[in-house]
Coordinates of C-alpha atoms and ligand atoms in Angstrom, one line a residue:
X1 CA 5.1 12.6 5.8
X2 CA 1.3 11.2 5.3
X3 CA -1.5 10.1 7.0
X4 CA -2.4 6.5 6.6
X5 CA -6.3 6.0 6.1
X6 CA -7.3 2.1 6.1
X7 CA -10.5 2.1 5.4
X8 CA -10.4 5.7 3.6
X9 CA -13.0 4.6 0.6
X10 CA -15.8 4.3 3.2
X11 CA -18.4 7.1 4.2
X12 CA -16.5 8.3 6.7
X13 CA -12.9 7.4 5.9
X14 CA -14.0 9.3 2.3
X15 CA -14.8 12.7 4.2
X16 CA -11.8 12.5 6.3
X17 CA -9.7 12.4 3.1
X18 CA -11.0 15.1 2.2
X19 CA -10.8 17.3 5.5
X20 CA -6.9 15.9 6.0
X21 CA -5.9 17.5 2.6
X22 CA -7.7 20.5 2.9
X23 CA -5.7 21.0 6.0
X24 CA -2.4 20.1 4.1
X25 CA -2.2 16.6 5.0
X26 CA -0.3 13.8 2.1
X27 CA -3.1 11.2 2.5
X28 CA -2.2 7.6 1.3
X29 CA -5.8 5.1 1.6
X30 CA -5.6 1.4 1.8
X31 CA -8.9 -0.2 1.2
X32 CA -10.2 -3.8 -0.3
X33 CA -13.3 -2.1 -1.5
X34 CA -15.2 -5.0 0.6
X35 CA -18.4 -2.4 1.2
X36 CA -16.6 0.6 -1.0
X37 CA -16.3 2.2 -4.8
X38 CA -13.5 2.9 -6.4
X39 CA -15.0 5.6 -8.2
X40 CA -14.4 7.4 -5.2
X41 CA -11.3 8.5 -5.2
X42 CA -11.8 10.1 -8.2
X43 CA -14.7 12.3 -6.2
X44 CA -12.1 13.1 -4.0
X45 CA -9.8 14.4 -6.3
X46 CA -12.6 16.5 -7.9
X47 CA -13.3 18.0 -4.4
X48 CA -9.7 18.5 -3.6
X49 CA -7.6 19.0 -6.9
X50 CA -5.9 15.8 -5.4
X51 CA -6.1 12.4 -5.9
X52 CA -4.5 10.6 -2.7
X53 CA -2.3 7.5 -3.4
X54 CA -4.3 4.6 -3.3
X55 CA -3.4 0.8 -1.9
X56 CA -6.3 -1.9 -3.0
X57 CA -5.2 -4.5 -0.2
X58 CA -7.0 -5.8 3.0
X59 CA -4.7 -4.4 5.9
X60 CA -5.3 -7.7 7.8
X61 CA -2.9 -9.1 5.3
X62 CA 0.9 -7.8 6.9
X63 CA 3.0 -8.1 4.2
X64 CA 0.4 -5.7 2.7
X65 CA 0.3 -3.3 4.8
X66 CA 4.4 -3.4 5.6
X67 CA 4.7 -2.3 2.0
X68 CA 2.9 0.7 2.4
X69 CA 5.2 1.7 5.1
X70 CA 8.4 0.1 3.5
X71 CA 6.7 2.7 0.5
X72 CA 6.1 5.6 1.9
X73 CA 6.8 7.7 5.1
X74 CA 3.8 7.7 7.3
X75 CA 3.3 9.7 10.3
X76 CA -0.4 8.5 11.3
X77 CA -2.8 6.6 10.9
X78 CA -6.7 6.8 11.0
X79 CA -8.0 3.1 11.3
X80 CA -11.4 3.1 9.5
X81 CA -11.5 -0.3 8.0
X82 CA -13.5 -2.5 9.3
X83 CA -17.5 -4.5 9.2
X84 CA -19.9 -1.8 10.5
X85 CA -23.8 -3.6 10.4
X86 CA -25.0 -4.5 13.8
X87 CA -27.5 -6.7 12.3
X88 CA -25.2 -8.5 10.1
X89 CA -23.0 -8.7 13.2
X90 CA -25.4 -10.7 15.2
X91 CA -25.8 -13.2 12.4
X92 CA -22.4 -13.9 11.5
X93 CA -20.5 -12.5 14.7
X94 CA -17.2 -14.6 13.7
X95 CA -16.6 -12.6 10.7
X96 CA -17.1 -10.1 13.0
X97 CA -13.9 -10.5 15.3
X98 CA -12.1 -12.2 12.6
X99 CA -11.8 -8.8 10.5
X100 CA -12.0 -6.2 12.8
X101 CA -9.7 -7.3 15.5
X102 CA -7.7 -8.4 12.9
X103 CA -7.2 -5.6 10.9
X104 CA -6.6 -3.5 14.0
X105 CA -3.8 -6.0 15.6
X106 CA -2.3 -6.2 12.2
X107 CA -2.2 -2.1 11.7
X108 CA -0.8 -1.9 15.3
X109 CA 1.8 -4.7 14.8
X110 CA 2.9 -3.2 11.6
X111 CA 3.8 0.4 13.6
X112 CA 5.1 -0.8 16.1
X113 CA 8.0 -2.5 13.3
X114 CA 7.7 0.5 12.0
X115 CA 8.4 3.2 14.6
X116 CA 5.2 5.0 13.5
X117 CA 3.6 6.3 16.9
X118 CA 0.7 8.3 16.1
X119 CA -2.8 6.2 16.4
X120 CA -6.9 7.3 15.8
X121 CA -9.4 4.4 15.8
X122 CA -12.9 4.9 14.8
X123 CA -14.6 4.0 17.7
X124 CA -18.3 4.0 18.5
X125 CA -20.8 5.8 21.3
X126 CA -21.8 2.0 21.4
X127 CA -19.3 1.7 23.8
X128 CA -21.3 3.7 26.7
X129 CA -23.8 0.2 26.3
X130 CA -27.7 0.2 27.7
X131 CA -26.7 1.3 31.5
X132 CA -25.2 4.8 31.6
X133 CA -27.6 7.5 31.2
X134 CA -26.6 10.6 29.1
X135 CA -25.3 12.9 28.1
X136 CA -22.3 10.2 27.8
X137 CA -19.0 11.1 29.2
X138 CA -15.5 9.7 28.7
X139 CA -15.2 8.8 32.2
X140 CA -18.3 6.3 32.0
X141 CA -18.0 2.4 32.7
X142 CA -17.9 1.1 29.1
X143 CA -20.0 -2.0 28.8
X144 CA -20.7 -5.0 26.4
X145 CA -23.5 -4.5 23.8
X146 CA -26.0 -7.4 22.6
X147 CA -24.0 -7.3 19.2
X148 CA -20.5 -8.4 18.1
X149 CA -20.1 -4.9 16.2
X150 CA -20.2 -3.1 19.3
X151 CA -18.2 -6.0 21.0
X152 CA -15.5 -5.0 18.6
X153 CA -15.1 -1.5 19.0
X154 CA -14.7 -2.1 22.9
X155 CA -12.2 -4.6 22.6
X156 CA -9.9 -3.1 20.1
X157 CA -10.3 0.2 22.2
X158 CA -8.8 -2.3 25.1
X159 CA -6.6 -3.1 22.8
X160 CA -5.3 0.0 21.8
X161 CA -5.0 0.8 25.9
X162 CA -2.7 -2.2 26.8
X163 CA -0.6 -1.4 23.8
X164 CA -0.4 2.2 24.4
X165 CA 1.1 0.8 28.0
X166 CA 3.7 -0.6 26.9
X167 CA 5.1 1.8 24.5
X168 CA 5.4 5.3 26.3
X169 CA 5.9 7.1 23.2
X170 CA 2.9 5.8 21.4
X171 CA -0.2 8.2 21.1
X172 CA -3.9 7.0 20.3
X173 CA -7.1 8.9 19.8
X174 CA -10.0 6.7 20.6
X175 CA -13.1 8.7 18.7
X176 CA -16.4 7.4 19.9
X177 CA -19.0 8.6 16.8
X178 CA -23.0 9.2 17.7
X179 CA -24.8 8.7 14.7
X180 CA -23.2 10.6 11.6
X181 CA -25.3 11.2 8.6
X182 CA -25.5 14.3 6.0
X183 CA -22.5 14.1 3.2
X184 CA -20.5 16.8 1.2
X185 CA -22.0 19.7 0.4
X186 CA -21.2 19.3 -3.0
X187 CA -22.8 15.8 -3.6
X188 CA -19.9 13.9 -4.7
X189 CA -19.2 11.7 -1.5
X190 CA -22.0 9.9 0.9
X191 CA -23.1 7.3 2.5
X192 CA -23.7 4.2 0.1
X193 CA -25.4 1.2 2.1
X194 CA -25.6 -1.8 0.4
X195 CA -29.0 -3.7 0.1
X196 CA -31.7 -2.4 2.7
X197 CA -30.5 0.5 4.9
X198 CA -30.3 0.1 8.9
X199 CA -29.9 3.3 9.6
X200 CA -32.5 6.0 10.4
X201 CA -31.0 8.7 7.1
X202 CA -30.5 6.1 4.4
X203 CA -33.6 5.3 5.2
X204 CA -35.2 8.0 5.0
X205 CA -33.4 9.2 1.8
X206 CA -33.9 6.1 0.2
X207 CA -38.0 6.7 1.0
X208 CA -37.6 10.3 -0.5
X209 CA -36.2 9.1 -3.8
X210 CA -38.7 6.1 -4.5
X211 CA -36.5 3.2 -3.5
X212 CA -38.4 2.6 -0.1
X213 CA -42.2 2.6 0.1
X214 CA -42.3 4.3 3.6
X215 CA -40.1 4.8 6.5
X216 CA -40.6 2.8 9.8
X217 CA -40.3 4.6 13.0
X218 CA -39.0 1.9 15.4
X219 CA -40.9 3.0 18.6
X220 CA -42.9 5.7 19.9
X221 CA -43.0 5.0 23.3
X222 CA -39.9 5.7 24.9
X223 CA -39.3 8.3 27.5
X224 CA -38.3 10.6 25.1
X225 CA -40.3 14.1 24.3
X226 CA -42.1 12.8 21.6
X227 CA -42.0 8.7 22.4
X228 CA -39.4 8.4 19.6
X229 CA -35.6 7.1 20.3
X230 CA -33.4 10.1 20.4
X231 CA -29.9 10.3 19.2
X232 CA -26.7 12.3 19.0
X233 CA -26.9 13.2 14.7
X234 CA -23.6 15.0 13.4
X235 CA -22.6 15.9 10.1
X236 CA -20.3 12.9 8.6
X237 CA -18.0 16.7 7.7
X238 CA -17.8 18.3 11.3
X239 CA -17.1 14.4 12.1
X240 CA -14.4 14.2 9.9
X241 CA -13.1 18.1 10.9
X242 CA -13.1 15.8 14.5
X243 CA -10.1 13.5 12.7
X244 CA -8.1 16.2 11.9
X245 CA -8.3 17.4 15.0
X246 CA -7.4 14.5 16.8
X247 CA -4.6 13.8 14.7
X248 CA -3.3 17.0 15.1
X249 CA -3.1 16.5 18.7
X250 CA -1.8 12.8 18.4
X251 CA 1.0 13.6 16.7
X252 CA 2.5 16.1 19.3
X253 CA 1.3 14.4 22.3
X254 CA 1.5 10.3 24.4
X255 CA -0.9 8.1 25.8
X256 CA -4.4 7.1 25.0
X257 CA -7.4 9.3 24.8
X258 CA -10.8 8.3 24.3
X259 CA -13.4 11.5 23.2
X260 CA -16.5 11.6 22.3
X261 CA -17.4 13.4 18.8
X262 CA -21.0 13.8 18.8
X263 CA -22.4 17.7 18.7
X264 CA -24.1 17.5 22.6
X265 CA -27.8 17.6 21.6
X266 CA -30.5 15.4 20.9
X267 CA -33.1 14.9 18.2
X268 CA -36.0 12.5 18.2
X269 CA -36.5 10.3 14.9
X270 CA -39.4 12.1 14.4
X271 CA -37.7 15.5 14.3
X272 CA -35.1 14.1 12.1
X273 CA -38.3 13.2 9.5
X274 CA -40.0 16.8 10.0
X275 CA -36.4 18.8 9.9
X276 CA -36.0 16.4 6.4
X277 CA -38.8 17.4 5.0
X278 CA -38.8 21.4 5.8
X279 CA -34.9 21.7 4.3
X280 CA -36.2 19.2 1.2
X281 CA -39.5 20.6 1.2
X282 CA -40.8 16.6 0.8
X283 CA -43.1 14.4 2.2
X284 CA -41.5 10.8 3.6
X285 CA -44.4 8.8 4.0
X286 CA -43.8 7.1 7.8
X287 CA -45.3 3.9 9.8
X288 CA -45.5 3.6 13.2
X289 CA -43.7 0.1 14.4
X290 CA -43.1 -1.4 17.7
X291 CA -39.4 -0.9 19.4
X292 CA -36.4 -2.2 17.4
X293 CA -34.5 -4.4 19.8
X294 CA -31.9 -3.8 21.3
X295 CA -32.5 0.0 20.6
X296 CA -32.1 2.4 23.5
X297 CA -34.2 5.3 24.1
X298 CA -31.5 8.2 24.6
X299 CA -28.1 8.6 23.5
X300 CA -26.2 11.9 23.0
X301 CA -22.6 12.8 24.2
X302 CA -20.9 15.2 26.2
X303 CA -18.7 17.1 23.7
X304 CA -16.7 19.2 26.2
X305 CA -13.5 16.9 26.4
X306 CA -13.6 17.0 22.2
X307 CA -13.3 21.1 22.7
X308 CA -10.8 21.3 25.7
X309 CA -8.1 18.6 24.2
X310 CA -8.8 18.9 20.6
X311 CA -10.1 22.2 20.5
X312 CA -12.7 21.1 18.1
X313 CA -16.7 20.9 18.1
X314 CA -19.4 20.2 16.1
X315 CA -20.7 23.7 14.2
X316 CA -23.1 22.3 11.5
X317 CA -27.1 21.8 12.3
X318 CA -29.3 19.5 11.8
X319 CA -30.7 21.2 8.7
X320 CA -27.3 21.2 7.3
X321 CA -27.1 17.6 7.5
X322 CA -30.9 16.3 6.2
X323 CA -30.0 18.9 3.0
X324 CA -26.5 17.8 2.9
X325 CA -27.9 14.0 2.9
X326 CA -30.9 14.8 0.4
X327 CA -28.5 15.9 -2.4
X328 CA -26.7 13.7 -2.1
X329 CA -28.8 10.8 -2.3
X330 CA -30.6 12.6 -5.6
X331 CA -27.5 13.1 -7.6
X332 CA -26.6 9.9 -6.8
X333 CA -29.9 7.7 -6.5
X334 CA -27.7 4.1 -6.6
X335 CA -25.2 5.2 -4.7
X336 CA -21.3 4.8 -6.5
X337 CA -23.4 2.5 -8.9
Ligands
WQD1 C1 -31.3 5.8 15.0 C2 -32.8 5.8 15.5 C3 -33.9 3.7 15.5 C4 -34.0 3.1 11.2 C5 -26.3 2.5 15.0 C6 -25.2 1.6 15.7 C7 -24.0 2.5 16.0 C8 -23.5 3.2 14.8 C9 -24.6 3.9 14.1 C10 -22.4 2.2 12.8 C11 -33.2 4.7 16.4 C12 -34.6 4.7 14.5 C13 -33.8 3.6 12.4 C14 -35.3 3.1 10.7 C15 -36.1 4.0 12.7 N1 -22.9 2.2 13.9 N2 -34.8 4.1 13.2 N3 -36.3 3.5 11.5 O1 -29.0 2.4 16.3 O2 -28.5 4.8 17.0 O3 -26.8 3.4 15.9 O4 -25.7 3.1 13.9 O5 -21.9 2.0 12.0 O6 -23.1 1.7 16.6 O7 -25.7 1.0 16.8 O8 -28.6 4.4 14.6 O9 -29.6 5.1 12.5 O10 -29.9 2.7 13.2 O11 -31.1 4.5 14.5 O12 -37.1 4.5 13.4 O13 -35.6 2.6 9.6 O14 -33.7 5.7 14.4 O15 -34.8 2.9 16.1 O16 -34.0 5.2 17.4 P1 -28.3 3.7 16.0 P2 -29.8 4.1 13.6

C-alpha cells in the first residue's frame, strides 16, 4: 500500500517524501519536472536509505496517471503538483486554471475509477483573502484573492467539497500553508526558485550568497510592530510532519477537513532579516521600498484545529528555519544546478 505524491519533486512535496518514509510510508512520486530536478530523488534516497518509485508524467494527462494506479496499490494521495508564482499567475492566469484545476480534476477522477478514498491537497492561507483579520481560523469566510494562484487553491478546495458530497466514503485534508521556508537539516533538499525569487527567504539567501545585491523590504508602514508585513513562517519539515499527520488521519476517517498548518505566531520581515543574520552570523544588505501590492499587513493562523484532529503542531523556531535555509542555499548556491 503507498502514498501517491504528484508533485513530490517540488520543495515541499520533496520534504514530505521524506517525512512519509521515515514514518514507514511506500511513497510512489509522479512529477513532469516542470519547476523540479531530477537529481532529487537521489537526495532523498541519501536521506532515507530509500529511493521512492518515480513516475516522470504530468498527472493532468489520465491515461498517465491510471497507470500508476493500474501499477501499484495506492492508499493516498498528497496532491502537490501544480503552478505556485502569484506574479506569474497574474500574467498568464489561463495557464493558471488550465494546470491546476486540471491536474486536480484529473487526480480526483482517476480515484474515484479507482476506489482510492483517501485525499490531502496543498492548499494555501491565501484562502482567508484581504478581509478576515487573524489569527485565521477554519471557520472564516474564504474569499477571492487579486491573483489566479490563489483563485486556484479556493476553487479546487470547492472542488474537493462537492466531490467529497457525493461520495460518503471519501476523506480529504484540505492543508492551508502560511509561508514555509528553512529546508533539511542536512542540506540535501530546499527550495530552488527559478530566475528571481518572490519570496521573502530565497530572497534573502540568495542576497547572503552574492546572487542578489540587497534585499528589498516591501513596506514599512503597516500596522505591524515594526511597520513591516508580518507572516505565519514554518519550517518546510514541521510542514511536511503536518502531511503525515493529515494522512494518517485521512485514511481512518470521512468527509472534508480544511486545517490550517502554520505554527500560531508572527514575525515581521524585519525579524526574519535580524533572526537570519544572528543564526548565520551575516550581514544581508536591505532597502527600504514602498508596499508590494496586493500584500497584506498580518497573516498568521490559528493552529489549534491542526493539534486537536491531527494531533500535530509546529515545534521548530524560527532560528531553526533561517539556519536550516542558510545551509542550504550555501551547499547548494544554484540550486539542483
Ligand atoms: C512575505 C513578506 C513581503 C520578498 C506568498 C503567497 C502565498 C504562498 C507563499 C506560494 C511580505 C515581504 C518578500 C522580498 C519583502 N504561495 N517581502 N521582500 O506574500 O506572504 O505569500 O508566498 O507558493 O500564497 O501569497 O510570502 O515570502 O512573498 O512575502 O519584503 O523580496 O515578505 O512583502 O510582507 P507571501 P512572501
Amino acid at each position: 500500500m503507498a502514498i501517491l505524491l504528484t508533485g513530490g519533486m517540488g520543495f515541499i512535496g520533496s520534504h514530505t517524501a521524506v517525512e512519509l518514509i521515515n514514518e514507514g510510508y511506500e511513497v510512489i512520486i509522479a512529477d513532469n519536472l516542470s519547476n523540479s530536478s531530477p537529481k532529487v530523488l537521489e537526495r532523498i534516497e541519501t536521506i532515507t536509505g530509500t529511493k521512492p518509485l518515480f513516475y516522470e508524467i504530468d498527472v493532468a494527462v489520465k491515461k498517465d496517471v491510471e497507470k500508476v494506479f493500474d501499477e501499484n496499490k495506492i492508499e493516498g494521495v498528497v496532491h502537490f503538483a501544480g503552478y505556485k508564482s502569484v506574479p506569474e499567475s497574474t500574467r498568464i492566469p489561463l495557464s493558471y486554471y488550465r494546470n491546476n484545476i486540471d491536474t486536480a480534476l484529473t487526480v480526483l477522477e482517476v480515484m474515484k475509477e479507482r476506489d482510492c478514498r483517501t485525499f490531502v491537497f496543498s492548499s494555501s492561507a491565501t484562502v482567508y483573502g484581504d478581509k478576515n483579520k487573524a489569527p485565521f481560523n477554519e471557520e472564516m469566510p474564504t474569499s477571492t484573492s487579486t491573483n489566479a494562484y490563489g483563485n486556484t487553491k479556493l476553487m479546487i478546495e470547492q472542488i474537493v467539497r462537492d466531490f467529497s458530497a457525493s461520495w460518503e466514503d471519501f476523506s480529504a485534508v484540505l492543508l492551508r500553508y502560511f509561508n514555509p521556508i528553512g529546508a533539511h537539516p542536512s542540506g540535501l533538499i530546499g527550495e530552488a526558485p527559478d530566475g528571481i525569487p518572490n519570496n521573502l527567504m530565497p530572497y534573502i539567501t540568495q542576497t547572503a550568497v552574492g546572487v542578489r545585491e540587497f534585499l528589498g523590504v516591501f513596506g514599512t508602514d503597516y500596522d505591524t510592530p515594526d511597520g513591516t508585513g508580518v507572516r505565519d513562517f514554518i519550517h518546510v519539515v514541521d510542514l511536511a510532519r503536518g502531511h503525515v499527520a493529515a494522512i494518517g488521519y485521512a485514511l481512518k476517517s470521512k468527509g472534508t477537513e480544511a486545517v490550517n498548518l502554520g505554527t500560531g505566531n508572527g514575525s515581521s520581515v524585519l525579524e526574519v532579516v535580524h533572526t537570519f543574520e544572528e543564526a548565520n552570523d551575516l550581514k544581508i544588505p536591505v532597502k527600504l521600498l514602498p508596499r508590494r501590492p496586493g500584500d497584506v499587513a498580518t497573516s498568521f493562523a490559528l493552529a489549534t484545529k491542526a493539534k486537536e484532529l491531527l494531533g500535530w503542531e509546529a515545534k521548530l523556531t524560527l532560528f531553526d528555519m533561517c539556519k536550516d535555509s542558510w545551509n542550504w542555499q550555501k551547499n547548494n548556491p544554484k540550486g539542483y544546478n
